[in-house]
Short mmCIF file of C-alpha atoms in Angstrom, two decimals:
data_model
loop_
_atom_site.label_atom_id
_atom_site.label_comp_id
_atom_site.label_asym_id
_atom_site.label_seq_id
_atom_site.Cartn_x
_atom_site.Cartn_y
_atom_site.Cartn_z
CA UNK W 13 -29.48 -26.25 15.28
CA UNK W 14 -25.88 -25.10 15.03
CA UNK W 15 -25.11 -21.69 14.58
CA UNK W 16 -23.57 -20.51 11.56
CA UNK W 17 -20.32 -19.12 11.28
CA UNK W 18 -19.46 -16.52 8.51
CA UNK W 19 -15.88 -17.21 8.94
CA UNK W 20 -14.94 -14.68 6.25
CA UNK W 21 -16.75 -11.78 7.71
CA UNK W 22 -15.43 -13.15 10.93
CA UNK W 23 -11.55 -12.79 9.39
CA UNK W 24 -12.38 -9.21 8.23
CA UNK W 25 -13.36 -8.26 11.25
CA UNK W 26 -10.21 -9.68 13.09
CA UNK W 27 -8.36 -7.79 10.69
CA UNK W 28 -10.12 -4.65 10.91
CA UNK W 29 -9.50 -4.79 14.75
CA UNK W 30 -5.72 -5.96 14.77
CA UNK W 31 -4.99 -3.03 11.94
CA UNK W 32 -6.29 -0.47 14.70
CA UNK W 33 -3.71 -1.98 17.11
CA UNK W 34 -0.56 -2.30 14.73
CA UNK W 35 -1.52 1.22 13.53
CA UNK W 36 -1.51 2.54 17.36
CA UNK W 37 1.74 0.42 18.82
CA UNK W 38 3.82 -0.90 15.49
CA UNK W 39 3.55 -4.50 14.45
CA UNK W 40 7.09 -5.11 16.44
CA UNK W 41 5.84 -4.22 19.57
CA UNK W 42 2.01 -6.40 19.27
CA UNK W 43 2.04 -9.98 20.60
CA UNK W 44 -0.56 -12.49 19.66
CA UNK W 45 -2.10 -12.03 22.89
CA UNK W 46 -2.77 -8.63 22.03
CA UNK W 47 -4.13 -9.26 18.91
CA UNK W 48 -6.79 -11.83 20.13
CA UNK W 49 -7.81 -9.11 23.15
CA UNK W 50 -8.57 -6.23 20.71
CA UNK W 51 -10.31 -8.56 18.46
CA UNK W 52 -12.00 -9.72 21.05
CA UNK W 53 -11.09 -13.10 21.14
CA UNK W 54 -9.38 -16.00 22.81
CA UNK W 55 -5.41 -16.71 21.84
CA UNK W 56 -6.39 -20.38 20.28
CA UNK W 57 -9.69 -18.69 19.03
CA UNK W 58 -7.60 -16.14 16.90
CA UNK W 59 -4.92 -19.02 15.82
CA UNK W 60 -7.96 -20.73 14.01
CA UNK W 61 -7.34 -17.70 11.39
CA UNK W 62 -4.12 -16.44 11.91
CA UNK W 63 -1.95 -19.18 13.05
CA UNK W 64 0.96 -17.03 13.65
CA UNK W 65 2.36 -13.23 13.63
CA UNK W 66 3.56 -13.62 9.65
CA UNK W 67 0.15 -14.44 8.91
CA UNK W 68 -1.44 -11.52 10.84
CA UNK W 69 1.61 -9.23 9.00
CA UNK W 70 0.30 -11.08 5.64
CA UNK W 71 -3.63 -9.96 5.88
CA UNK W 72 -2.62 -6.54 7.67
CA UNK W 73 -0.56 -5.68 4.16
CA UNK W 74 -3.07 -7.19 2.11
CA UNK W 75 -5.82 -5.11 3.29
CA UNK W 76 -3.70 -2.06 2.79
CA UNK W 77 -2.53 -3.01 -0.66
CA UNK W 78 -5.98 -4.13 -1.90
CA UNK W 79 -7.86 -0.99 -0.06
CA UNK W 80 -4.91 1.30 -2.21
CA UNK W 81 -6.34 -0.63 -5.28
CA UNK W 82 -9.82 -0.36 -4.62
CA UNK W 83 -9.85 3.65 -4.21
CA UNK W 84 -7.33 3.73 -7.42
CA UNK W 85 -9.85 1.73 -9.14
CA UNK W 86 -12.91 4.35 -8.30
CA UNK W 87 -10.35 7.11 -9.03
CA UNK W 88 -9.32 6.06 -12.22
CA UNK W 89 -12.40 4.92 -13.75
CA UNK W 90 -12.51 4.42 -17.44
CA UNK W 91 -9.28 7.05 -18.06
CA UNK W 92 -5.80 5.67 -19.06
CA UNK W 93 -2.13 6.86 -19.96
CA UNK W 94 -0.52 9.73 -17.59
CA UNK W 95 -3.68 10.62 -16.02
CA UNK W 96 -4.14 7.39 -14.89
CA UNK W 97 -0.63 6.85 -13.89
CA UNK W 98 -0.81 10.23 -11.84
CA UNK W 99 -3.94 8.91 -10.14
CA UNK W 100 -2.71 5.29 -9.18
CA UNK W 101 0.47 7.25 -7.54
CA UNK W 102 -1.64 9.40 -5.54
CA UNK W 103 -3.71 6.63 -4.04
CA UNK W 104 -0.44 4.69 -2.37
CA UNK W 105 1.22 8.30 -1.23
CA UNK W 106 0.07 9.47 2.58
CA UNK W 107 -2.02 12.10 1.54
CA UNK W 108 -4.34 11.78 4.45
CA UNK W 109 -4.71 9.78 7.92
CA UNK W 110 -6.59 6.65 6.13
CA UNK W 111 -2.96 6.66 3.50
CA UNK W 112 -1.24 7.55 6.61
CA UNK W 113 -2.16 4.43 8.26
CA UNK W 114 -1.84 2.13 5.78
CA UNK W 115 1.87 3.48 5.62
CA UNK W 116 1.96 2.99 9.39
CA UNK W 117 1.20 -1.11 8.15
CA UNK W 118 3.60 -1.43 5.50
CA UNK W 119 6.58 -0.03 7.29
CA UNK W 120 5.47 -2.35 9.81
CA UNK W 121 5.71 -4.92 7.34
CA UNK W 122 9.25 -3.97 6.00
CA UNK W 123 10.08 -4.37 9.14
CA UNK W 124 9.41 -7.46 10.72
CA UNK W 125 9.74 -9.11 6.79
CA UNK W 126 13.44 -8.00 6.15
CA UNK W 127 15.70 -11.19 6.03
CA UNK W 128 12.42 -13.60 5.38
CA UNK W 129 12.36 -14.56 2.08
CA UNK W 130 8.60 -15.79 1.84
CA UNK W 131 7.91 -12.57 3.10
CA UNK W 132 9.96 -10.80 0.78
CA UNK W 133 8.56 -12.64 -1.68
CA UNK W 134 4.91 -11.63 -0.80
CA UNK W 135 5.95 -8.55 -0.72
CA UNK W 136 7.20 -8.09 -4.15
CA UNK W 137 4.74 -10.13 -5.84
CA UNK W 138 2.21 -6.81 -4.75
CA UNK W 139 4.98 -4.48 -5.98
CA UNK W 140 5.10 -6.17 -9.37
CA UNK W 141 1.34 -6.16 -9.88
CA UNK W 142 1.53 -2.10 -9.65
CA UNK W 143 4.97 -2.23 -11.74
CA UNK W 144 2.67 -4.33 -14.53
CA UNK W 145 -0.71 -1.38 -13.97
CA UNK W 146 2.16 1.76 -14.00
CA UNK W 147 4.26 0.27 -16.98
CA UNK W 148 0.19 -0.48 -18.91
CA UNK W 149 -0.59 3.59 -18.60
CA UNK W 150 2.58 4.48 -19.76
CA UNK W 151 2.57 2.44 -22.78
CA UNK W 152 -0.65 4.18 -23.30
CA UNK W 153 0.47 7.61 -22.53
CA UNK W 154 3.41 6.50 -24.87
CA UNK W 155 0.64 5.89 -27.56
CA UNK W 156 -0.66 9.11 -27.05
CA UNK W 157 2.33 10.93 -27.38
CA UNK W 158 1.98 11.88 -24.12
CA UNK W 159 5.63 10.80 -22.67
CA UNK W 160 8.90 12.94 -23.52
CA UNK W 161 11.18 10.47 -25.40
CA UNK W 162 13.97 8.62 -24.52
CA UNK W 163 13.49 7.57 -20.96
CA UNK W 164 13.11 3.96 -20.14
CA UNK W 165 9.55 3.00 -18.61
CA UNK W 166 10.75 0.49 -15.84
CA UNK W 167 13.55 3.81 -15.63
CA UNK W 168 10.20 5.45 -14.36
CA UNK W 169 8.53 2.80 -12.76
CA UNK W 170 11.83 2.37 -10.76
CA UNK W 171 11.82 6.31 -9.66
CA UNK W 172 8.05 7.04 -9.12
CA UNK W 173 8.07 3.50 -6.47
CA UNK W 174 11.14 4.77 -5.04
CA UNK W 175 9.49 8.08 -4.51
CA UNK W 176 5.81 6.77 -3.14
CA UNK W 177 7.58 4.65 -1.16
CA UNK W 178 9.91 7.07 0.31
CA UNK W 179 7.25 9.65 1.49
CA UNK W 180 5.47 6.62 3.03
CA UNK W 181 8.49 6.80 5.21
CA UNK W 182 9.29 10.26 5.66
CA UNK W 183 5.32 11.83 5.86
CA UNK W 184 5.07 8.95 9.17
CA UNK W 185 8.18 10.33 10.14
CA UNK W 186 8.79 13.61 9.21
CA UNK W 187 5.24 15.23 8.56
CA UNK W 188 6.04 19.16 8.91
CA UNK W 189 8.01 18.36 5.69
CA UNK W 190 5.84 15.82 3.80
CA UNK W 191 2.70 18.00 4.02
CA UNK W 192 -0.04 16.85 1.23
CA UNK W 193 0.61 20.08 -0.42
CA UNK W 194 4.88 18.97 -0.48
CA UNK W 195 3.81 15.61 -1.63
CA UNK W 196 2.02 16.22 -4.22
CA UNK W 197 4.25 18.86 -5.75
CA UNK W 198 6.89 16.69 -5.86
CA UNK W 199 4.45 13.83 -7.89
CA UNK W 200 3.21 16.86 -10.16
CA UNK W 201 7.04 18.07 -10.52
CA UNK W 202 7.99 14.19 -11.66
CA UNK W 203 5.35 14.15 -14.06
CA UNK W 204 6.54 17.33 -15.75
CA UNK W 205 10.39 15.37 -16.22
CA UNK W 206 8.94 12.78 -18.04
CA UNK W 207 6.03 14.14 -19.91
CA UNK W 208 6.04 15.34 -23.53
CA UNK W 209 6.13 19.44 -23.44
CA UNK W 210 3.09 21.26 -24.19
CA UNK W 211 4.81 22.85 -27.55
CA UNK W 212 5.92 19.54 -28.67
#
């Protein structure tokens, strides 16, 4: 009787394995060779799920994007407006070596996608699903008088991605100054520009 393949739980675990090496190295500097060896497979075995290195660069984001989702989703719960906003933020900045890999992936990605415009694509499609989720809380913490007035939402959208996105950059790069503790002071110092005061 042939044996049966879980090819899904087989793709996971390729891309568990060839995270561990573009973490370690930098997606530039991996070759498909090296990505079939950690996983433990042959080259033409590993092309049967990733075909090529955008496709590798494709699940390695993924899993990084949807693993940010998945621990904003348990974070978050059933809460909604600023607190919820605050929350999502803090899952997609480096706070910790799990964020701090999954920063490792994405600048990675920004990398080797710059100047490929399915890439580029792909990649913005992600950004405008948390664009869609940031601009929802606000609306609510806009309902709940929450918000100071006057400032556009995608004007905050716009500045809090900007920011995650930057200390992605700078706590891989430059971690004596993009401590947890820095990082989240800045976050709780945004939130204070565009929230409604106390006395209001």
């Amino acid at each position: 009787m042939p044996k049966i393949v879980d090819h899904a739980a087989r793709r996971t675990e390729i891309i568990e394995a060839v995270w561990s090496l573009i973490v370690r190295k930098g997606f530039i500097a991996v070759t498909m060779r090296e990505l079939a060896a950690e996983a433990g497979y042959a080259n033409g075995a590993l092309a049967r799920y990733f075909p090529d290195k955008d496709a590798v660069l494709r699940a390695a984001f993924q899993r990084a994007f949807d693993a940010t989702n998945e621990r904003a989703r348990a974070a978050i719960g059933d809460r909604g407006g600023l607190t919820a906003f605050r929350l999502l933020c803090l899952e997609i900045m480096p706070l910790d070596e799990v964020r701090l890999a999954e920063a490792r992936v994405v600048i990675g990605f920004w990398d080797y996608a710059a100047g490929q415009p399915e890439l580029v694509e792909f990649y913005d499609s992600a950004m405008e699903t948390w664009r869609a989720e940031m601009r929802m809380y606000l609306g609510q913490a806009q309902v709940a008088g929450e918000l100071a007035p006057g400032r556009p939402h995608d004007l905050i959208v716009d500045a809090v991605l900007a920011m995650t996105m930057g200390l992605q950059i700078n706590a891989c790069f430059s971690p004596r100054h993009n401590t947890p503790e820095r990082q989240t002071a800045l976050l709780e110092d945004f939130l204070t520009t565009i929230g409604r005061p106390a006395s209001s």
